[in-house]
PDB file of C-alpha atoms in Angstrom:
ATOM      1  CA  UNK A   7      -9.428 -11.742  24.333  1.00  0.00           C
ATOM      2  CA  UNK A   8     -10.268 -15.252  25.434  1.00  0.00           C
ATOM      3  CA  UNK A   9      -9.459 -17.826  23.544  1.00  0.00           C
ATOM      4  CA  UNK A  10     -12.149 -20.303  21.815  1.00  0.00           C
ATOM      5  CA  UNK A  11     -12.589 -23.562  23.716  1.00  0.00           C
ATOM      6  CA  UNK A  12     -10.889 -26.679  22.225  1.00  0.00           C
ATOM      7  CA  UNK A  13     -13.055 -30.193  21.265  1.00  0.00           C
ATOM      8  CA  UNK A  14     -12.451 -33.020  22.570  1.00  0.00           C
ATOM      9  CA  UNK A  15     -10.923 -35.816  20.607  1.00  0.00           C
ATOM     10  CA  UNK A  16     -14.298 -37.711  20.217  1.00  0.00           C
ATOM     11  CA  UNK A  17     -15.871 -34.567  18.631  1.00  0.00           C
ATOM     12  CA  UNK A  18     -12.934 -33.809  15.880  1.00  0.00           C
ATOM     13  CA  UNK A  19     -13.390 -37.191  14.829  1.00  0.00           C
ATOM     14  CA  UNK A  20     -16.938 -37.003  14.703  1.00  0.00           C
ATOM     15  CA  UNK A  21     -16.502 -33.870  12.477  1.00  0.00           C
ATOM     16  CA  UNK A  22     -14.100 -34.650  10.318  1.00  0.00           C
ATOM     17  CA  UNK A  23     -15.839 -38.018   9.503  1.00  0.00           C
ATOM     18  CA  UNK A  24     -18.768 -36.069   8.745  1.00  0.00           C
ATOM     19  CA  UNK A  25     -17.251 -33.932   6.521  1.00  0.00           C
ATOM     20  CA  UNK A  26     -15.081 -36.751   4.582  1.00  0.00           C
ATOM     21  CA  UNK A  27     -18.473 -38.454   4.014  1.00  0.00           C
ATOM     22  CA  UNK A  28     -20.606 -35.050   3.146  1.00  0.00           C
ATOM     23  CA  UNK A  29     -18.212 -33.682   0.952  1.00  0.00           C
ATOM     24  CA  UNK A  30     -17.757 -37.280  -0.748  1.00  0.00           C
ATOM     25  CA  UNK A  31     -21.334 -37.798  -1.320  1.00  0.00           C
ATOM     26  CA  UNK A  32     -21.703 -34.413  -2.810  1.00  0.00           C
ATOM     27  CA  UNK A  33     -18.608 -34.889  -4.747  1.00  0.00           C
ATOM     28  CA  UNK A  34     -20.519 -38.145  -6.530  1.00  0.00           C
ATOM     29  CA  UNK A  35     -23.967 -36.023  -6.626  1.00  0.00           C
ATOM     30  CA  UNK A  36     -21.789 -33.226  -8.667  1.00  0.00           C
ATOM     31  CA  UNK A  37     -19.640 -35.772 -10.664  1.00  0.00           C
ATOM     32  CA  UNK A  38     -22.020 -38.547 -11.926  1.00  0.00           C
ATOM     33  CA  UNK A  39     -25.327 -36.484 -12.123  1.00  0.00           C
ATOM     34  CA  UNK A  40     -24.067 -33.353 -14.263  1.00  0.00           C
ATOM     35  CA  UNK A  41     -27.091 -32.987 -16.797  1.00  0.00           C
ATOM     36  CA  UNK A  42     -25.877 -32.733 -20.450  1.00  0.00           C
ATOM     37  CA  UNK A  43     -27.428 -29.602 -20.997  1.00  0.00           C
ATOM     38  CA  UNK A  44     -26.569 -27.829 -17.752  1.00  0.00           C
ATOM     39  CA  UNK A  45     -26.988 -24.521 -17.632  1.00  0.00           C
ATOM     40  CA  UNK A  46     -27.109 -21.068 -15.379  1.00  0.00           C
ATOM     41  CA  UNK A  47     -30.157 -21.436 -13.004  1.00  0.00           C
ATOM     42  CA  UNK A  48     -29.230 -18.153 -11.337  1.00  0.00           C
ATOM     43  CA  UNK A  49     -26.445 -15.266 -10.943  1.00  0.00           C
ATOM     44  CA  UNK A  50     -24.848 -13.266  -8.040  1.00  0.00           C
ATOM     45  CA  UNK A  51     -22.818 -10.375  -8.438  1.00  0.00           C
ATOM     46  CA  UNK A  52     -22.905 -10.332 -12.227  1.00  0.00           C
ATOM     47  CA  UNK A  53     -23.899 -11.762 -14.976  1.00  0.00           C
ATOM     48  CA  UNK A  54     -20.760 -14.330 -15.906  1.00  0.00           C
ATOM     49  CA  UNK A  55     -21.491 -14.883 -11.628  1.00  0.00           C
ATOM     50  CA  UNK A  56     -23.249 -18.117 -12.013  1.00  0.00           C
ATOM     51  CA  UNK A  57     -24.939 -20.472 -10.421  1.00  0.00           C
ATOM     52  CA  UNK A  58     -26.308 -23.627 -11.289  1.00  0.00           C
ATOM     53  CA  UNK A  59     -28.953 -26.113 -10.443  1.00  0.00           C
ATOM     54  CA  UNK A  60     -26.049 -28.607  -8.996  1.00  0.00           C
ATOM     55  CA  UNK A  61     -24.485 -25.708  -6.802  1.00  0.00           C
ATOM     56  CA  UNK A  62     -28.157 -25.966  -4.928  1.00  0.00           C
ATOM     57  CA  UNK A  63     -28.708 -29.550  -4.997  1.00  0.00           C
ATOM     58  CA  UNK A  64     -25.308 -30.271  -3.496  1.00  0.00           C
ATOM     59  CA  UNK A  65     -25.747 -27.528  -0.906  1.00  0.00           C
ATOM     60  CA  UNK A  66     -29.218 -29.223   0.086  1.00  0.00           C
ATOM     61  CA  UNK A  67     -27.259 -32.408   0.055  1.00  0.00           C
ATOM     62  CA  UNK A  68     -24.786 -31.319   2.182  1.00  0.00           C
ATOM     63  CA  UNK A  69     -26.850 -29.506   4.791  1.00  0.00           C
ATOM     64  CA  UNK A  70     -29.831 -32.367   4.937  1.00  0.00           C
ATOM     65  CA  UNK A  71     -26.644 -34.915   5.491  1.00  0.00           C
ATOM     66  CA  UNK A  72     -25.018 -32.915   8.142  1.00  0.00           C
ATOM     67  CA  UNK A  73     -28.180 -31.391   9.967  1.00  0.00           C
ATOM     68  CA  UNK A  74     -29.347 -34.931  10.428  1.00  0.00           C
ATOM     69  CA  UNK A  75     -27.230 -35.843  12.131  1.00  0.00           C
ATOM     70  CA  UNK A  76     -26.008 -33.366  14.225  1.00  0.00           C
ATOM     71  CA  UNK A  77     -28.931 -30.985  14.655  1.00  0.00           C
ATOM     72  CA  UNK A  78     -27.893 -28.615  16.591  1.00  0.00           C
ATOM     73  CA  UNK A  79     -24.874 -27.364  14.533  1.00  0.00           C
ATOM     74  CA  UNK A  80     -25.184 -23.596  12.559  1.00  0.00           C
ATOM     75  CA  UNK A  81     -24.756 -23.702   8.910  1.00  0.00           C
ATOM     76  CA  UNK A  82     -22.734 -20.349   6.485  1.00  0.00           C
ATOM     77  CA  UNK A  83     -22.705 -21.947   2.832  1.00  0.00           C
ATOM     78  CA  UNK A  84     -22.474 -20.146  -0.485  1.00  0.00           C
ATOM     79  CA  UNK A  85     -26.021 -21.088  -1.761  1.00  0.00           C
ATOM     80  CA  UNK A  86     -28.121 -19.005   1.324  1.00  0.00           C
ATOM     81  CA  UNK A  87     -27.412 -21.374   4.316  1.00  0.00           C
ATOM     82  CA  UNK A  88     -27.141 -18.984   7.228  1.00  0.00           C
ATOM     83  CA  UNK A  89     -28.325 -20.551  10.843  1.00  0.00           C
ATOM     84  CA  UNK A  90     -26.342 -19.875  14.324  1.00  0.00           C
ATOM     85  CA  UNK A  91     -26.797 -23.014  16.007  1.00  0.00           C
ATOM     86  CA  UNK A  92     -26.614 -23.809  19.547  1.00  0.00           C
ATOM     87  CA  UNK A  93     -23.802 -26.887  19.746  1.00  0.00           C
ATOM     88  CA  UNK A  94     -20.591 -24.462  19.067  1.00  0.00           C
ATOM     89  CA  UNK A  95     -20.123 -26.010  15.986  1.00  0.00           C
ATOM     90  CA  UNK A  96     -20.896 -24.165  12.235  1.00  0.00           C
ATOM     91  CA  UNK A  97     -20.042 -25.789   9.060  1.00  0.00           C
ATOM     92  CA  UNK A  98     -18.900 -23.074   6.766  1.00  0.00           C
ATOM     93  CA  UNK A  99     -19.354 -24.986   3.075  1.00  0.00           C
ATOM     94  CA  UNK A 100     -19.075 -23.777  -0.850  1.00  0.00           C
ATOM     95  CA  UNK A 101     -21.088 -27.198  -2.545  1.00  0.00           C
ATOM     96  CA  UNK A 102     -19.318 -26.774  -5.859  1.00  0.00           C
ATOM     97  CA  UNK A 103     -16.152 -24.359  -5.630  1.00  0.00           C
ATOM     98  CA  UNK A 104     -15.352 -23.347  -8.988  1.00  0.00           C
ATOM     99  CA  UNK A 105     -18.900 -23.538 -10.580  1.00  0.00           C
ATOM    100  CA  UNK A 106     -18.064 -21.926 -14.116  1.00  0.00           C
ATOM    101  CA  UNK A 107     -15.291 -24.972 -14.591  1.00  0.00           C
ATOM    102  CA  UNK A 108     -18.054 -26.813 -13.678  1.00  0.00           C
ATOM    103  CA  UNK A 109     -20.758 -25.321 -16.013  1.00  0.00           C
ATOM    104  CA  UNK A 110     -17.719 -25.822 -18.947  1.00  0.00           C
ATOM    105  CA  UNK A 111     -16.882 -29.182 -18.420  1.00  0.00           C
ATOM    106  CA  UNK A 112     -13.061 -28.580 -16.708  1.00  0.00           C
ATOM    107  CA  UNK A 113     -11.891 -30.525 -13.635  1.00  0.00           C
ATOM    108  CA  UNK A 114     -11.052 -27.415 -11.508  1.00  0.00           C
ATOM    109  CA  UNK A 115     -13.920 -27.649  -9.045  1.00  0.00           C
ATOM    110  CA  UNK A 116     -14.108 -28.886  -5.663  1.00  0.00           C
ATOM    111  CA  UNK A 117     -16.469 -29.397  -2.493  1.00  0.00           C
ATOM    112  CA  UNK A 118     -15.157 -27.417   0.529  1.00  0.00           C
ATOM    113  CA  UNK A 119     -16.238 -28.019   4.048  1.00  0.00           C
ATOM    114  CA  UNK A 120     -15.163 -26.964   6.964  1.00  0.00           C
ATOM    115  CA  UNK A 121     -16.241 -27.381  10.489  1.00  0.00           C
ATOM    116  CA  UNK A 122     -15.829 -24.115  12.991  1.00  0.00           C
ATOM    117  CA  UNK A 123     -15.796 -25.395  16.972  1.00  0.00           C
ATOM    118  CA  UNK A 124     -16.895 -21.595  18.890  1.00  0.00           C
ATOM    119  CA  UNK A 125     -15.806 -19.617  15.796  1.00  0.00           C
ATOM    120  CA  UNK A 126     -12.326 -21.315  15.041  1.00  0.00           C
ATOM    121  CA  UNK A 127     -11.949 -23.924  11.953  1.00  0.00           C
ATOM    122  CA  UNK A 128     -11.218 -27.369  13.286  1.00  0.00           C
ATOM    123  CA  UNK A 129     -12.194 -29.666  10.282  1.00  0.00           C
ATOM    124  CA  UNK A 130     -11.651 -28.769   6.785  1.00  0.00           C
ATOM    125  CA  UNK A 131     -12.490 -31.359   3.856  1.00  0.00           C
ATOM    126  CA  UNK A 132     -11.869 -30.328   0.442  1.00  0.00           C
ATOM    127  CA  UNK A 133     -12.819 -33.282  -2.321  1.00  0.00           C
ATOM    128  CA  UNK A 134     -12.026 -32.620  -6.180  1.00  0.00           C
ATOM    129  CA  UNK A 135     -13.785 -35.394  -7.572  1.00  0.00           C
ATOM    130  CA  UNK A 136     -12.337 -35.343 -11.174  1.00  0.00           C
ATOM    131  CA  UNK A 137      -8.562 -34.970  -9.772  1.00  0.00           C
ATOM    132  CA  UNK A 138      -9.436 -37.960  -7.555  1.00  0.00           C
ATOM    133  CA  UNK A 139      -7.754 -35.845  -4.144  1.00  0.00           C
ATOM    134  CA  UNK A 140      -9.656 -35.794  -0.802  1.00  0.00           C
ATOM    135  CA  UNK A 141      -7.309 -33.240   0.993  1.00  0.00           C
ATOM    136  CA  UNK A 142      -8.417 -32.972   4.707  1.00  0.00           C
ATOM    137  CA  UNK A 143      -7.116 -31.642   7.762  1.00  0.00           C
ATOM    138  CA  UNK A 144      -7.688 -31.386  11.814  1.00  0.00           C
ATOM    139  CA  UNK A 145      -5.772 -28.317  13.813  1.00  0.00           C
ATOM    140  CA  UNK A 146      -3.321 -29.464  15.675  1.00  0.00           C
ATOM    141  CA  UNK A 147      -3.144 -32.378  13.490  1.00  0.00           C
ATOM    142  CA  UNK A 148      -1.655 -31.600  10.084  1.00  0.00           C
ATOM    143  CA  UNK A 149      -3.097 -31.744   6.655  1.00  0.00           C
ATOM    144  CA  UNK A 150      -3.552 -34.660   4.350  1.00  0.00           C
ATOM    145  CA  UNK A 151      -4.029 -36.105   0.459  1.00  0.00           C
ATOM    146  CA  UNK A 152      -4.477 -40.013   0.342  1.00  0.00           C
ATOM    147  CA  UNK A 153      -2.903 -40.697   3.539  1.00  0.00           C
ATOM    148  CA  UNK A 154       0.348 -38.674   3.228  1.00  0.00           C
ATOM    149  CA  UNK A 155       0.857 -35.864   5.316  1.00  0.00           C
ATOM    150  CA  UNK A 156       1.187 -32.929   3.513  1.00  0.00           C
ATOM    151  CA  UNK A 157       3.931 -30.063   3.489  1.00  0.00           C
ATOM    152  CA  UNK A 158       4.626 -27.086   1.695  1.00  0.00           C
ATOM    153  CA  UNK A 159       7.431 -26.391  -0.444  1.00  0.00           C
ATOM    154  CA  UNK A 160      10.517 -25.032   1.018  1.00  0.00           C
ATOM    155  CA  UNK A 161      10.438 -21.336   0.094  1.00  0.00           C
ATOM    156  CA  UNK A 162      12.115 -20.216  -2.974  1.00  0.00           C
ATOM    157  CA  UNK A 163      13.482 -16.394  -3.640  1.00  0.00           C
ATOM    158  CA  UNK A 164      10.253 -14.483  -5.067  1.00  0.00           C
ATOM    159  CA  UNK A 165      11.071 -14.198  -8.198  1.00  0.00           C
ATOM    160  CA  UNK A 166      11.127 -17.619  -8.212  1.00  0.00           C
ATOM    161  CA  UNK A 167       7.835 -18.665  -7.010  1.00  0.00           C
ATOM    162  CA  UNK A 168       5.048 -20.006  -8.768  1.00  0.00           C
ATOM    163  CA  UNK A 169       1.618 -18.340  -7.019  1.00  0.00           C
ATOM    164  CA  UNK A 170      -1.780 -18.889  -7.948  1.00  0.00           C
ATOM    165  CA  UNK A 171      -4.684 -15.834  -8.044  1.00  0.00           C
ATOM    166  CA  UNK A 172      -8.301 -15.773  -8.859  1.00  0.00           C
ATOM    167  CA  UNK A 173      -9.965 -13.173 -10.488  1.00  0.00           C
ATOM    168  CA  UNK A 174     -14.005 -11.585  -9.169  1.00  0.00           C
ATOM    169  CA  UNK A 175     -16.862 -11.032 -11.470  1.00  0.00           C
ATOM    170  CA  UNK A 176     -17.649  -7.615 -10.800  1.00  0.00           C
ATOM    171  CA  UNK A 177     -16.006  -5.659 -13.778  1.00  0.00           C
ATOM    172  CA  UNK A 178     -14.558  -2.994 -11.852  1.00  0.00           C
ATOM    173  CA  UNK A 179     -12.735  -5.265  -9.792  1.00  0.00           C
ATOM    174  CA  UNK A 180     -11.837  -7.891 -12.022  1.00  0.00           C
ATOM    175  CA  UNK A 181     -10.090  -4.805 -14.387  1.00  0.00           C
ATOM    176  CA  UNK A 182      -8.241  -3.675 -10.789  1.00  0.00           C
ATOM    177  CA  UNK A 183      -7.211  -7.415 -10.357  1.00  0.00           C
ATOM    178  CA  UNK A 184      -5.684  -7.425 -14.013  1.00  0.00           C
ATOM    179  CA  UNK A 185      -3.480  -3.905 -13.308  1.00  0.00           C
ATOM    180  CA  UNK A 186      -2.299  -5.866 -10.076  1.00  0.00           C
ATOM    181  CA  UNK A 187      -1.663  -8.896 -11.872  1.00  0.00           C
ATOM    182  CA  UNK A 188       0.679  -7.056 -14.483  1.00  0.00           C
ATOM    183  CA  UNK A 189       2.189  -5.470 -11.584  1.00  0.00           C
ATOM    184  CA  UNK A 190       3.079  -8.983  -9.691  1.00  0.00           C
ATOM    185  CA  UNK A 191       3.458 -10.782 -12.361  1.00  0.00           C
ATOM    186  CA  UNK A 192       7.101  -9.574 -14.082  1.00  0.00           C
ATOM    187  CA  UNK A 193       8.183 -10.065  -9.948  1.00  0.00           C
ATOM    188  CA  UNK A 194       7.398 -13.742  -9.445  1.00  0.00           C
ATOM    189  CA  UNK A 195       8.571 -16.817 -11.746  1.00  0.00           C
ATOM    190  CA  UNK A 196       4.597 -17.395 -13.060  1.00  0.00           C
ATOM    191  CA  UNK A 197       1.107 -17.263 -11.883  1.00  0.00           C
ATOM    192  CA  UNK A 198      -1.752 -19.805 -12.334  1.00  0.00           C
ATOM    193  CA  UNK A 199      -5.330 -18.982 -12.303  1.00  0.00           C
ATOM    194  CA  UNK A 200      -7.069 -22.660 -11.612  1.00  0.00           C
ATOM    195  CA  UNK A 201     -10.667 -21.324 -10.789  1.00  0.00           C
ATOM    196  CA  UNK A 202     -10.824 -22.577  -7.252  1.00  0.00           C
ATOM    197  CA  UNK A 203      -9.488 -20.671  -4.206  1.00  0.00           C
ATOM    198  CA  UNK A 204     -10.341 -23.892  -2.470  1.00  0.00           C
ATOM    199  CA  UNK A 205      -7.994 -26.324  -4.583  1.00  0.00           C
ATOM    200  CA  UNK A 206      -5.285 -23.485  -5.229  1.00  0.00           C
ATOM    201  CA  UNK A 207      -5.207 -23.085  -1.069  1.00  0.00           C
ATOM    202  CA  UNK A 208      -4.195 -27.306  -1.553  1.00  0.00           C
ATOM    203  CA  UNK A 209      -1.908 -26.720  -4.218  1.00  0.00           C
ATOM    204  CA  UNK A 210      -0.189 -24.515  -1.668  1.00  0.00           C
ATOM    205  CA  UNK A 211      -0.786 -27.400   1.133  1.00  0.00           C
ATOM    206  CA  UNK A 212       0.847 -30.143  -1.473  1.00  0.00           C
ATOM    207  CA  UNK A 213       3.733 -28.160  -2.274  1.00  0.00           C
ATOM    208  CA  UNK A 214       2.304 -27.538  -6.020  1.00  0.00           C
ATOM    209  CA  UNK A 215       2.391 -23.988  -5.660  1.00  0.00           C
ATOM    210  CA  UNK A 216       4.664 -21.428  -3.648  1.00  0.00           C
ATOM    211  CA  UNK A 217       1.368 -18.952  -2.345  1.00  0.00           C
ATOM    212  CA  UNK A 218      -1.603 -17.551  -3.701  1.00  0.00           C
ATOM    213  CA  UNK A 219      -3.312 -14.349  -3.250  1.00  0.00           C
ATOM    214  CA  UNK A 220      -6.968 -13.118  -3.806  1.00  0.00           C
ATOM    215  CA  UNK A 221      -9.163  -9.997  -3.428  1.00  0.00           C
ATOM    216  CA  UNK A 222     -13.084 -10.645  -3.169  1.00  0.00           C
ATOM    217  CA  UNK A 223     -13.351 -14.424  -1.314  1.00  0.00           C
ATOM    218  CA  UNK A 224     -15.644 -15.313   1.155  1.00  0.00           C
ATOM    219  CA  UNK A 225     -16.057 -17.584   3.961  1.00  0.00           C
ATOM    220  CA  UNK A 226     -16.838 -20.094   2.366  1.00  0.00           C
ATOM    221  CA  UNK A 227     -14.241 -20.142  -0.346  1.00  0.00           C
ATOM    222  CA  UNK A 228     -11.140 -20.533   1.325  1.00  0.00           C
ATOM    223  CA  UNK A 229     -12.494 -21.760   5.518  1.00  0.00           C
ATOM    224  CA  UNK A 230     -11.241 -25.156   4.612  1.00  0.00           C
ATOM    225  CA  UNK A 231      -8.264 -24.799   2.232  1.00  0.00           C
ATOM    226  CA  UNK A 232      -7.177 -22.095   4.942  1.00  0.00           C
ATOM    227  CA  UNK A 233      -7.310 -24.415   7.721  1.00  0.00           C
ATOM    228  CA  UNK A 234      -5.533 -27.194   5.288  1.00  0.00           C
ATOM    229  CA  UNK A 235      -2.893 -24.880   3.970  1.00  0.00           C
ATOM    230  CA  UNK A 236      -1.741 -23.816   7.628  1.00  0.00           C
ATOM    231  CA  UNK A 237      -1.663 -27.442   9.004  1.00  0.00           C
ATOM    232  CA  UNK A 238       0.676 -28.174   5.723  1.00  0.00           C
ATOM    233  CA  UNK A 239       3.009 -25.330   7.234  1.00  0.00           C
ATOM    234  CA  UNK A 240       2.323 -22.541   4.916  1.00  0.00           C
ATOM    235  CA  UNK A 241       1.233 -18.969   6.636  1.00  0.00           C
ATOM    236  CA  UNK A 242      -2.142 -17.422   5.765  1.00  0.00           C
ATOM    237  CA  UNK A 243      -3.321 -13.912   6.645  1.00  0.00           C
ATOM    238  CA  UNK A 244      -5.575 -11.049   4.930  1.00  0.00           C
ATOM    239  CA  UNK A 245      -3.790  -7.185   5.259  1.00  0.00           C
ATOM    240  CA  UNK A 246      -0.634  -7.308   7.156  1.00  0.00           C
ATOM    241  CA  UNK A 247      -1.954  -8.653  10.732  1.00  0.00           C
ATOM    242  CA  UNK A 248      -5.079  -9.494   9.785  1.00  0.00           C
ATOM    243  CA  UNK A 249      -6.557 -12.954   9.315  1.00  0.00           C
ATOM    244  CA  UNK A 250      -8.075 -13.616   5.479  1.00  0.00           C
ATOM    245  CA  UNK A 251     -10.937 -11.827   4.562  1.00  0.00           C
ATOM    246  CA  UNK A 252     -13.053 -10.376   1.933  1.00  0.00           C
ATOM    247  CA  UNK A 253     -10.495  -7.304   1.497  1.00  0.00           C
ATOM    248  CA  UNK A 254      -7.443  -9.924   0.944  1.00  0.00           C
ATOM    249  CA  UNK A 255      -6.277 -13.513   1.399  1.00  0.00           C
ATOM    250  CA  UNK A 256      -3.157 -14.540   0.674  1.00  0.00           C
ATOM    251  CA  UNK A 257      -0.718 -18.012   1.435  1.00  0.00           C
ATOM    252  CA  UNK A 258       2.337 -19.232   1.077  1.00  0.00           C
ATOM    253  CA  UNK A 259       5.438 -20.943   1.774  1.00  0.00           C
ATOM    254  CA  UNK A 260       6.520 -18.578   4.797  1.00  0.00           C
ATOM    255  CA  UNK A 261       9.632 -17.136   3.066  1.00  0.00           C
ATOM    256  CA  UNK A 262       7.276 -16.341   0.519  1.00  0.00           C
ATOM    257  CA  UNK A 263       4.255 -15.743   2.464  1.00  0.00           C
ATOM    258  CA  UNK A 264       6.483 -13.126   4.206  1.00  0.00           C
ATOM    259  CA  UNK A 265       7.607 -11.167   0.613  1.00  0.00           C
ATOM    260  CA  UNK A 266       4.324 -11.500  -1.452  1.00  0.00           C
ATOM    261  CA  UNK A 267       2.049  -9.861   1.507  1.00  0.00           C
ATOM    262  CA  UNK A 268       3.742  -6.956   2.633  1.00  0.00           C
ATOM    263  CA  UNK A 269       4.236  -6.308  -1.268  1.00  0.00           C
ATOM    264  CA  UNK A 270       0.297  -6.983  -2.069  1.00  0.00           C
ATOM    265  CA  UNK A 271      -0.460  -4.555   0.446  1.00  0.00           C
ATOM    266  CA  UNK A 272       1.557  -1.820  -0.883  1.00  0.00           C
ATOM    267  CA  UNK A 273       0.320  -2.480  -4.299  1.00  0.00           C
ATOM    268  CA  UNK A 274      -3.479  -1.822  -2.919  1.00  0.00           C
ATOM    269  CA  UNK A 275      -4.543  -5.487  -3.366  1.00  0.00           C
ATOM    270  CA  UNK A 276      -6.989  -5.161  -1.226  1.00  0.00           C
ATOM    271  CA  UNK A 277      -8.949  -2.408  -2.289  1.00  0.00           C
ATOM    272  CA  UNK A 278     -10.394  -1.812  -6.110  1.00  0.00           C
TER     273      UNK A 278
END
């Protein structure tokens, strides 16, 4: 298999400058033009699967912003951005991570972007506007929040480790998740359920939480927070040897990493 090329120092600067200025601009788009009476403008996989005139507007924002500038780039983002590209480079982006905190009023939402150089994430950007944090990190790098490298939390026994989860909304799955969740649960000190795979992945990054685990993400969801996460030190994977996926992501601390994935996979996280 050969590996992807590696940018050049001027183009992951480039990149992540982009990024820190898309995602902040869509951050203040998201933050300061929330209509009083916002409400569901579409769904996905469900009906409680919303999405909402802001989700598009920020995803137009985003993509205008970026493809302006660097026209040539391919574009995967949650709202129906799908173009290849010719440059290498494909920003992966979810414009409001987290939309039903959104839709309620609660901080937990976030902008995730992440730039991909030949199919490999090299950028990822991840603003929560209403917790004030900018996370952002470069591979090779390391990860960051306000200036201050980041690293994850040494790793604790498993019963003692906090880990945060996420839940779909497709009803058969989200009653599966619930079974597993009653399973894990009596085996680890707590869980959290924030809403955002994105900001959990930085919780992880930050040292705020020990792992985290979902079934159902895309792309989108977790290409930055992934990238961040990793370049904090924690270990990220899908199935046991597989990267993250659809089927499974899960992250952690790697003493923990190491204990909660083999023990998700026998416990069928990854299927319904």
């Amino acid at each position: 298999m050969t590996e992807a090329p590696e940018p050049d120092e001027r183009l992951r600067t480039e990149l992540l400058e982009l990024a820190l200025e898309a995602a902040e601009r869509a951050g203040a788009l998201l933050r300061d033009g929330r209509p009083a009476d916002l409400g569901v403008a579409a769904t996905k996989s469900s009906p409680i699967d919303v999405v909402t005139e802001m989700d598009i507007a920020s995803e137009k924002l985003v993509t205008s912003f970026l493809g302006e500038r660097r026209p040539d780039d391919g574009f995967l983002g949650e709202e129906g951005s799908d173009s290849a590209g010719t440059s290498g480079v494909r920003w992966v982006l979810d414009p409001l991570d987290g939309t039903v905190n959104y839709l309620y009023g609660l901080p937990g939402w976030a902008v995730s972007i992440a730039a991909e150089y030949h199919g490999e994430a090299v950028v990822g950007v991840v603003f929560a506007p209403l917790r004030e944090e900018t996370f952002h990190a470069v591979r090779g790098e390391g990860a960051f929040l306000r200036g201050h490298r980041l690293a994850c939390r040494a790793a604790p026994p498993l019963d003692q480790a906090l880990v945060g989860t996420g839940f779909n909304y497709v009803q058969q799955r989200r009653t599966r998740q619930a079974a597993l969740a009653a399973q894990v649960l009596p085996l680890l000190r707590d869980i959290r359920r924030s809403g955002s795979a994105a900001i959990d992945l930085c919780d992880v990054a930050a040292g705020r939480l020990d792992g985290f685990y979902e079934r159902g993400l895309h792309a989108w969801d977790f290409a930055a927070g992934d990238l961040i996460a990793r370049e904090a030190g924690a270990r990220t994977g899908g199935r046991p040897g597989a990267p993250p996926g659809n089927d499974l992501m899960v992250a952690g601390s790697p003493g923990v990493f190491d204990a909660l994935q083999p023990l998700l996979d026998e416990l069928g996280a990854w299927h319904d």
